[in-house]
């Protein structure tokens, strides 16, 4: 009896921490990388459209380049949705770092924003850090069924976290943003990043609920209700994010916004995912340190891209100064 119970417990544990197939992981990684590159272009294209519309004295809603950026954003979000259903959230979200150097390079051509040698080094570090994140990411899912998802969503810790996020959003949107939004970039970034606490878990949850709906399981009716609720939450979050992203792009540099937004958004999404899905429970000490180093490398790369972008120097000038010193 004891052996049978142990076997049953092991089987249940195996179902709760199911490892995705190598093909699913490879597909999810590929989609996540492509989506991050597409998302990296969205802010640049939308900013270009806003600048063009201002020159003409018209609304950016009439500019084709702005609409190209908006469509790219939609495509990137669909790609993220597919990636979240295949691989852990803690892997997909940090891979968004690849969009930052891509967006900076694109902005240097389309918006004539500066990208010096330190910016190029930052691009390299961001890509290297993303590779480290991929290598050390968790290889198993901690929530694999709709029943487990419902249990996690009603967890008092996660509900308390969402209440805190909602209070902060109300404070930012109705009191702080009208007064300080146009002059402080962190106001709009905080609003968009806090909404990530809803969008990413909702996206992951919709994928899990959809599996029960498509397979006509006995709980498919409950899964449909859960899916509709999550879709409503996701839709409202995306609409509010979209509004404040464009407000930020009207007031601030697209590359600066994209870089800071990535760091804050990723940090808050990983926090929400850690509370809800607890994917970190499957990460050992070595992999945890590896992911921390990877995220730090990405953040340093982003700082190099943005903080030193106004420094006007290149390798030729550095060689000339060294020759004068000698």
Tab-separated table of C-alpha atoms in Angstrom:
chain	number	residue	atom	x	y	z
A	1	UNK	CA	0.000	0.000	0.000
A	2	UNK	CA	2.822	2.397	0.937
A	3	UNK	CA	4.595	1.703	-2.386
A	4	UNK	CA	1.408	2.282	-4.369
A	5	UNK	CA	0.761	5.567	-2.554
A	6	UNK	CA	4.314	6.714	-3.211
A	7	UNK	CA	3.947	5.843	-6.901
A	8	UNK	CA	0.686	7.760	-7.111
A	9	UNK	CA	2.264	10.781	-5.423
A	10	UNK	CA	5.194	10.665	-7.823
A	11	UNK	CA	2.846	10.498	-10.798
A	12	UNK	CA	0.880	13.463	-9.483
A	13	UNK	CA	4.088	15.417	-8.981
A	14	UNK	CA	5.150	14.558	-12.501
A	15	UNK	CA	1.866	15.926	-13.854
A	16	UNK	CA	2.236	19.119	-11.792
A	17	UNK	CA	5.739	19.799	-13.121
A	18	UNK	CA	5.456	18.504	-16.658
A	19	UNK	CA	8.444	19.205	-18.880
A	20	UNK	CA	7.559	20.528	-22.340
A	21	UNK	CA	8.826	18.516	-25.298
A	22	UNK	CA	12.059	19.717	-26.944
A	23	UNK	CA	10.101	20.586	-30.104
A	24	UNK	CA	7.643	22.725	-28.116
A	25	UNK	CA	10.489	24.500	-26.295
A	26	UNK	CA	12.337	25.179	-29.567
A	27	UNK	CA	9.169	26.489	-31.217
A	28	UNK	CA	8.334	28.642	-28.196
A	29	UNK	CA	11.844	30.076	-28.093
A	30	UNK	CA	11.776	30.847	-31.817
A	31	UNK	CA	8.417	32.596	-31.553
A	32	UNK	CA	9.579	34.535	-28.458
A	33	UNK	CA	12.728	35.773	-30.223
A	34	UNK	CA	10.828	36.866	-33.346
A	35	UNK	CA	8.146	38.542	-31.215
A	36	UNK	CA	10.767	40.466	-29.219
A	37	UNK	CA	12.295	41.802	-32.450
A	38	UNK	CA	8.870	42.793	-33.790
A	39	UNK	CA	7.993	44.456	-30.470
A	40	UNK	CA	11.324	46.286	-30.563
A	41	UNK	CA	10.285	48.001	-33.775
A	42	UNK	CA	6.838	49.089	-32.563
A	43	UNK	CA	7.897	52.053	-30.399
A	44	UNK	CA	10.198	53.354	-33.143
A	45	UNK	CA	7.533	53.125	-35.849
A	46	UNK	CA	4.882	54.692	-33.635
A	47	UNK	CA	7.252	57.492	-32.620
A	48	UNK	CA	8.108	58.078	-36.289
A	49	UNK	CA	4.403	58.298	-37.086
A	50	UNK	CA	3.799	60.747	-34.222
A	51	UNK	CA	6.690	62.969	-35.413
A	52	UNK	CA	5.408	62.900	-39.017
A	53	UNK	CA	1.882	63.780	-37.874
A	54	UNK	CA	3.117	66.696	-35.762
A	55	UNK	CA	4.996	68.123	-38.743
A	56	UNK	CA	1.832	68.006	-40.815
A	57	UNK	CA	-0.315	69.314	-37.955
A	58	UNK	CA	-2.609	66.267	-38.023
A	59	UNK	CA	-3.449	63.423	-35.649
A	60	UNK	CA	-1.093	60.448	-35.589
A	61	UNK	CA	-4.162	58.263	-36.191
A	62	UNK	CA	-3.983	59.381	-39.839
A	63	UNK	CA	-0.327	58.361	-40.309
A	64	UNK	CA	0.434	55.060	-42.066
A	65	UNK	CA	3.774	54.595	-40.267
A	66	UNK	CA	2.044	54.848	-36.887
A	67	UNK	CA	-0.450	52.221	-38.013
A	68	UNK	CA	2.432	50.011	-39.174
A	69	UNK	CA	3.856	50.212	-35.642
A	70	UNK	CA	0.454	49.455	-34.147
A	71	UNK	CA	-0.001	46.393	-36.378
A	72	UNK	CA	3.519	45.268	-35.472
A	73	UNK	CA	2.588	45.576	-31.797
A	74	UNK	CA	-0.471	43.383	-32.345
A	75	UNK	CA	1.590	40.778	-34.212
A	76	UNK	CA	4.216	40.814	-31.459
A	77	UNK	CA	1.585	40.319	-28.752
A	78	UNK	CA	0.057	37.394	-30.640
A	79	UNK	CA	3.529	35.880	-30.875
A	80	UNK	CA	4.020	36.354	-27.140
A	81	UNK	CA	0.672	34.655	-26.521
A	82	UNK	CA	1.810	31.605	-28.484
A	83	UNK	CA	5.191	31.590	-26.725
A	84	UNK	CA	3.634	31.771	-23.252
A	85	UNK	CA	1.600	28.646	-23.970
A	86	UNK	CA	4.747	26.679	-24.920
A	87	UNK	CA	7.482	27.735	-22.473
A	88	UNK	CA	7.676	29.215	-18.932
A	89	UNK	CA	6.923	32.892	-18.407
A	90	UNK	CA	10.290	33.454	-16.706
A	91	UNK	CA	11.949	32.618	-20.029
A	92	UNK	CA	9.688	34.453	-22.504
A	93	UNK	CA	9.567	37.783	-20.661
A	94	UNK	CA	13.352	38.391	-20.299
A	95	UNK	CA	13.822	37.561	-23.997
A	96	UNK	CA	12.102	40.860	-24.704
A	97	UNK	CA	15.575	42.319	-24.150
A	98	UNK	CA	16.410	41.450	-27.749
A	99	UNK	CA	13.919	44.078	-28.873
A	100	UNK	CA	15.804	46.870	-27.074
A	101	UNK	CA	19.033	46.778	-29.133
A	102	UNK	CA	17.026	46.100	-32.298
A	103	UNK	CA	14.839	49.123	-31.563
A	104	UNK	CA	17.901	51.276	-30.819
A	105	UNK	CA	19.524	50.331	-34.129
A	106	UNK	CA	16.274	50.988	-35.982
A	107	UNK	CA	15.838	54.331	-34.203
A	108	UNK	CA	19.344	55.402	-35.230
A	109	UNK	CA	18.231	55.124	-38.883
A	110	UNK	CA	14.570	56.165	-38.782
A	111	UNK	CA	14.670	58.770	-36.003
A	112	UNK	CA	18.352	59.748	-36.266
A	113	UNK	CA	18.873	58.880	-32.597
A	114	UNK	CA	22.530	58.403	-31.646
A	115	UNK	CA	24.117	54.933	-31.283
A	116	UNK	CA	27.851	55.185	-30.528
A	117	UNK	CA	30.382	52.453	-29.789
A	118	UNK	CA	29.108	52.021	-26.218
A	119	UNK	CA	25.593	51.647	-27.553
A	120	UNK	CA	26.771	48.906	-29.904
A	121	UNK	CA	28.556	47.213	-26.989
A	122	UNK	CA	25.292	47.446	-25.043
A	123	UNK	CA	23.493	45.697	-27.910
A	124	UNK	CA	26.046	42.880	-27.762
A	125	UNK	CA	25.707	42.536	-23.978
A	126	UNK	CA	21.906	42.459	-24.221
A	127	UNK	CA	22.053	39.618	-26.728
A	128	UNK	CA	24.657	37.718	-24.665
A	129	UNK	CA	22.580	38.105	-21.508
A	130	UNK	CA	19.519	36.755	-23.322
A	131	UNK	CA	21.459	33.636	-24.325
A	132	UNK	CA	22.454	33.089	-20.670
A	133	UNK	CA	18.795	33.432	-19.670
A	134	UNK	CA	17.796	30.781	-22.213
A	135	UNK	CA	20.443	28.337	-20.983
A	136	UNK	CA	19.476	28.619	-17.303
A	137	UNK	CA	15.704	29.007	-17.635
A	138	UNK	CA	13.315	26.495	-15.970
A	139	UNK	CA	12.501	23.543	-18.200
A	140	UNK	CA	9.183	22.508	-16.612
A	141	UNK	CA	5.739	24.002	-16.080
A	142	UNK	CA	4.371	24.377	-12.535
A	143	UNK	CA	0.741	24.952	-13.668
A	144	UNK	CA	-0.518	22.659	-16.417
A	145	UNK	CA	-4.304	22.397	-15.965
A	146	UNK	CA	-7.273	24.720	-15.639
A	147	UNK	CA	-8.036	23.383	-12.137
A	148	UNK	CA	-4.534	24.249	-10.948
A	149	UNK	CA	-4.883	27.687	-12.527
A	150	UNK	CA	-8.140	28.394	-10.668
A	151	UNK	CA	-6.486	27.350	-7.415
A	152	UNK	CA	-3.539	29.690	-8.058
A	153	UNK	CA	-5.777	32.632	-9.051
A	154	UNK	CA	-7.700	32.404	-5.760
A	155	UNK	CA	-4.543	32.158	-3.654
A	156	UNK	CA	-4.744	34.894	-0.951
A	157	UNK	CA	-1.151	35.990	-1.625
A	158	UNK	CA	-1.825	36.564	-5.331
A	159	UNK	CA	-5.182	38.257	-4.638
A	160	UNK	CA	-3.467	40.570	-2.152
A	161	UNK	CA	-0.766	41.367	-4.718
A	162	UNK	CA	-3.399	42.245	-7.337
A	163	UNK	CA	-5.219	44.524	-4.883
A	164	UNK	CA	-1.993	46.425	-4.221
A	165	UNK	CA	-1.368	46.732	-7.979
A	166	UNK	CA	-4.917	48.015	-8.567
A	167	UNK	CA	-4.554	50.665	-5.851
A	168	UNK	CA	-1.240	51.828	-7.323
A	169	UNK	CA	-2.758	51.988	-10.814
A	170	UNK	CA	-5.716	54.069	-9.620
A	171	UNK	CA	-3.343	56.449	-7.843
A	172	UNK	CA	-1.088	56.781	-10.886
A	173	UNK	CA	-3.836	57.131	-13.517
A	174	UNK	CA	-6.190	59.536	-11.735
A	175	UNK	CA	-3.861	61.624	-9.532
A	176	UNK	CA	-0.203	61.431	-10.537
A	177	UNK	CA	-0.339	61.036	-14.351
A	178	UNK	CA	-2.397	64.194	-15.094
A	179	UNK	CA	0.047	66.355	-13.118
A	180	UNK	CA	3.445	64.719	-13.642
A	181	UNK	CA	3.079	62.314	-16.592
A	182	UNK	CA	4.373	64.643	-19.354
A	183	UNK	CA	7.496	65.562	-17.356
A	184	UNK	CA	8.380	62.312	-15.563
A	185	UNK	CA	8.906	59.242	-17.756
A	186	UNK	CA	8.535	56.851	-14.802
A	187	UNK	CA	4.842	57.715	-14.397
A	188	UNK	CA	3.764	56.301	-17.773
A	189	UNK	CA	6.273	53.440	-17.523
A	190	UNK	CA	4.928	52.464	-14.093
A	191	UNK	CA	1.349	52.369	-15.393
A	192	UNK	CA	2.251	50.195	-18.396
A	193	UNK	CA	4.507	47.905	-16.350
A	194	UNK	CA	2.027	47.386	-13.522
A	195	UNK	CA	-0.572	46.374	-16.108
A	196	UNK	CA	1.846	43.609	-17.090
A	197	UNK	CA	0.849	41.979	-13.793
A	198	UNK	CA	-2.495	41.359	-15.505
A	199	UNK	CA	-1.609	40.874	-19.183
A	200	UNK	CA	1.067	38.172	-18.916
A	201	UNK	CA	-0.686	35.909	-16.335
A	202	UNK	CA	-3.961	36.383	-18.261
A	203	UNK	CA	-2.265	35.351	-21.511
A	204	UNK	CA	-0.796	32.260	-19.882
A	205	UNK	CA	-4.128	31.445	-18.239
A	206	UNK	CA	-6.074	31.767	-21.492
A	207	UNK	CA	-3.745	29.226	-23.102
A	208	UNK	CA	-4.323	26.731	-20.277
A	209	UNK	CA	-8.112	27.235	-20.253
A	210	UNK	CA	-8.268	26.908	-24.044
A	211	UNK	CA	-6.747	23.431	-23.824
A	212	UNK	CA	-9.703	22.173	-21.753
A	213	UNK	CA	-12.208	23.906	-24.066
A	214	UNK	CA	-10.723	22.379	-27.231
A	215	UNK	CA	-10.545	18.875	-25.737
A	216	UNK	CA	-14.194	18.975	-24.520
A	217	UNK	CA	-13.241	18.007	-20.979
A	218	UNK	CA	-15.970	17.743	-18.307
A	219	UNK	CA	-14.799	21.085	-16.936
A	220	UNK	CA	-14.908	22.793	-20.343
A	221	UNK	CA	-17.867	25.001	-19.299
A	222	UNK	CA	-15.944	26.345	-16.301
A	223	UNK	CA	-12.896	26.725	-18.511
A	224	UNK	CA	-14.937	28.782	-21.002
A	225	UNK	CA	-16.126	31.148	-18.246
A	226	UNK	CA	-12.563	31.509	-16.956
A	227	UNK	CA	-11.286	32.121	-20.480
A	228	UNK	CA	-13.871	34.878	-21.092
A	229	UNK	CA	-13.000	36.600	-17.804
A	230	UNK	CA	-9.285	36.478	-18.584
A	231	UNK	CA	-9.932	37.763	-22.121
A	232	UNK	CA	-11.843	40.741	-20.689
A	233	UNK	CA	-9.020	41.487	-18.239
A	234	UNK	CA	-6.437	41.125	-21.008
A	235	UNK	CA	-8.385	43.373	-23.392
A	236	UNK	CA	-8.831	46.167	-20.830
A	237	UNK	CA	-5.162	45.967	-19.814
A	238	UNK	CA	-3.933	46.153	-23.407
A	239	UNK	CA	-6.177	49.141	-24.219
A	240	UNK	CA	-4.921	51.114	-21.195
A	241	UNK	CA	-1.299	50.132	-21.931
A	242	UNK	CA	-1.692	51.180	-25.552
A	243	UNK	CA	-3.021	54.596	-24.531
A	244	UNK	CA	-0.202	55.377	-22.112
A	245	UNK	CA	2.526	54.008	-24.386
A	246	UNK	CA	1.479	56.542	-27.023
A	247	UNK	CA	1.293	59.301	-24.403
A	248	UNK	CA	4.879	58.471	-23.408
A	249	UNK	CA	6.073	58.408	-27.021
A	250	UNK	CA	4.612	61.886	-27.564
A	251	UNK	CA	6.755	63.268	-24.719
A	252	UNK	CA	9.915	61.153	-24.518
A	253	UNK	CA	12.637	59.541	-26.633
A	254	UNK	CA	11.507	56.139	-27.966
A	255	UNK	CA	14.796	54.365	-27.142
A	256	UNK	CA	14.898	55.676	-23.575
A	257	UNK	CA	11.267	54.700	-23.045
A	258	UNK	CA	11.786	51.235	-24.538
A	259	UNK	CA	14.850	50.485	-22.418
A	260	UNK	CA	13.458	51.616	-19.059
A	261	UNK	CA	10.097	50.042	-19.871
A	262	UNK	CA	11.780	46.688	-20.527
A	263	UNK	CA	13.584	46.613	-17.171
A	264	UNK	CA	10.573	47.715	-15.071
A	265	UNK	CA	8.051	45.613	-17.028
A	266	UNK	CA	10.213	42.473	-16.853
A	267	UNK	CA	10.825	42.870	-13.119
A	268	UNK	CA	7.113	43.260	-12.299
A	269	UNK	CA	6.019	40.457	-14.639
A	270	UNK	CA	8.559	38.058	-13.136
A	271	UNK	CA	7.301	39.031	-9.672
A	272	UNK	CA	3.663	38.395	-10.644
A	273	UNK	CA	4.576	35.100	-12.336
A	274	UNK	CA	6.622	33.994	-9.329
A	275	UNK	CA	3.617	34.607	-7.054
A	276	UNK	CA	1.021	33.028	-9.369
A	277	UNK	CA	2.773	30.212	-11.263
A	278	UNK	CA	5.739	29.638	-8.917
A	279	UNK	CA	7.918	28.578	-11.829
A	280	UNK	CA	10.972	29.560	-9.775
A	281	UNK	CA	10.359	26.503	-7.566
A	282	UNK	CA	11.791	24.353	-10.390
A	283	UNK	CA	15.021	26.376	-10.643
A	284	UNK	CA	18.142	25.171	-8.810
A	285	UNK	CA	20.716	27.431	-7.192
A	286	UNK	CA	23.117	27.326	-10.163
A	287	UNK	CA	20.367	28.130	-12.671
A	288	UNK	CA	19.003	30.870	-10.402
A	289	UNK	CA	22.433	32.524	-10.219
A	290	UNK	CA	22.817	32.063	-13.977
A	291	UNK	CA	19.493	33.786	-14.665
A	292	UNK	CA	20.376	36.581	-12.232
A	293	UNK	CA	23.703	37.106	-14.039
A	294	UNK	CA	21.942	37.020	-17.414
A	295	UNK	CA	19.371	39.604	-16.353
A	296	UNK	CA	22.131	41.790	-14.881
A	297	UNK	CA	24.104	41.553	-18.132
A	298	UNK	CA	21.016	42.566	-20.112
A	299	UNK	CA	20.355	45.505	-17.780
A	300	UNK	CA	23.983	46.716	-18.032
A	301	UNK	CA	23.735	46.510	-21.813
A	302	UNK	CA	20.574	48.581	-21.796
A	303	UNK	CA	22.198	51.185	-19.542
A	304	UNK	CA	25.145	51.441	-21.974
A	305	UNK	CA	22.728	51.928	-24.870
A	306	UNK	CA	20.812	54.712	-23.167
A	307	UNK	CA	22.922	56.531	-20.574
A	308	UNK	CA	25.883	57.146	-22.902
A	309	UNK	CA	23.907	57.753	-26.092
A	310	UNK	CA	24.625	61.515	-26.000
A	311	UNK	CA	28.402	60.957	-25.896
A	312	UNK	CA	29.671	61.753	-29.386
A	313	UNK	CA	32.757	59.623	-29.899
A	314	UNK	CA	33.924	56.627	-31.924
A	315	UNK	CA	36.918	54.302	-32.196
A	316	UNK	CA	38.717	56.655	-34.611
A	317	UNK	CA	38.588	59.520	-32.124
A	318	UNK	CA	39.778	57.223	-29.322
A	319	UNK	CA	42.790	56.127	-31.398
A	320	UNK	CA	43.682	59.769	-32.168
A	321	UNK	CA	43.583	60.697	-28.473
A	322	UNK	CA	45.807	57.731	-27.606
A	323	UNK	CA	48.341	58.768	-30.262
A	324	UNK	CA	48.438	62.316	-28.865
A	325	UNK	CA	49.011	60.943	-25.364
A	326	UNK	CA	51.946	58.838	-26.575
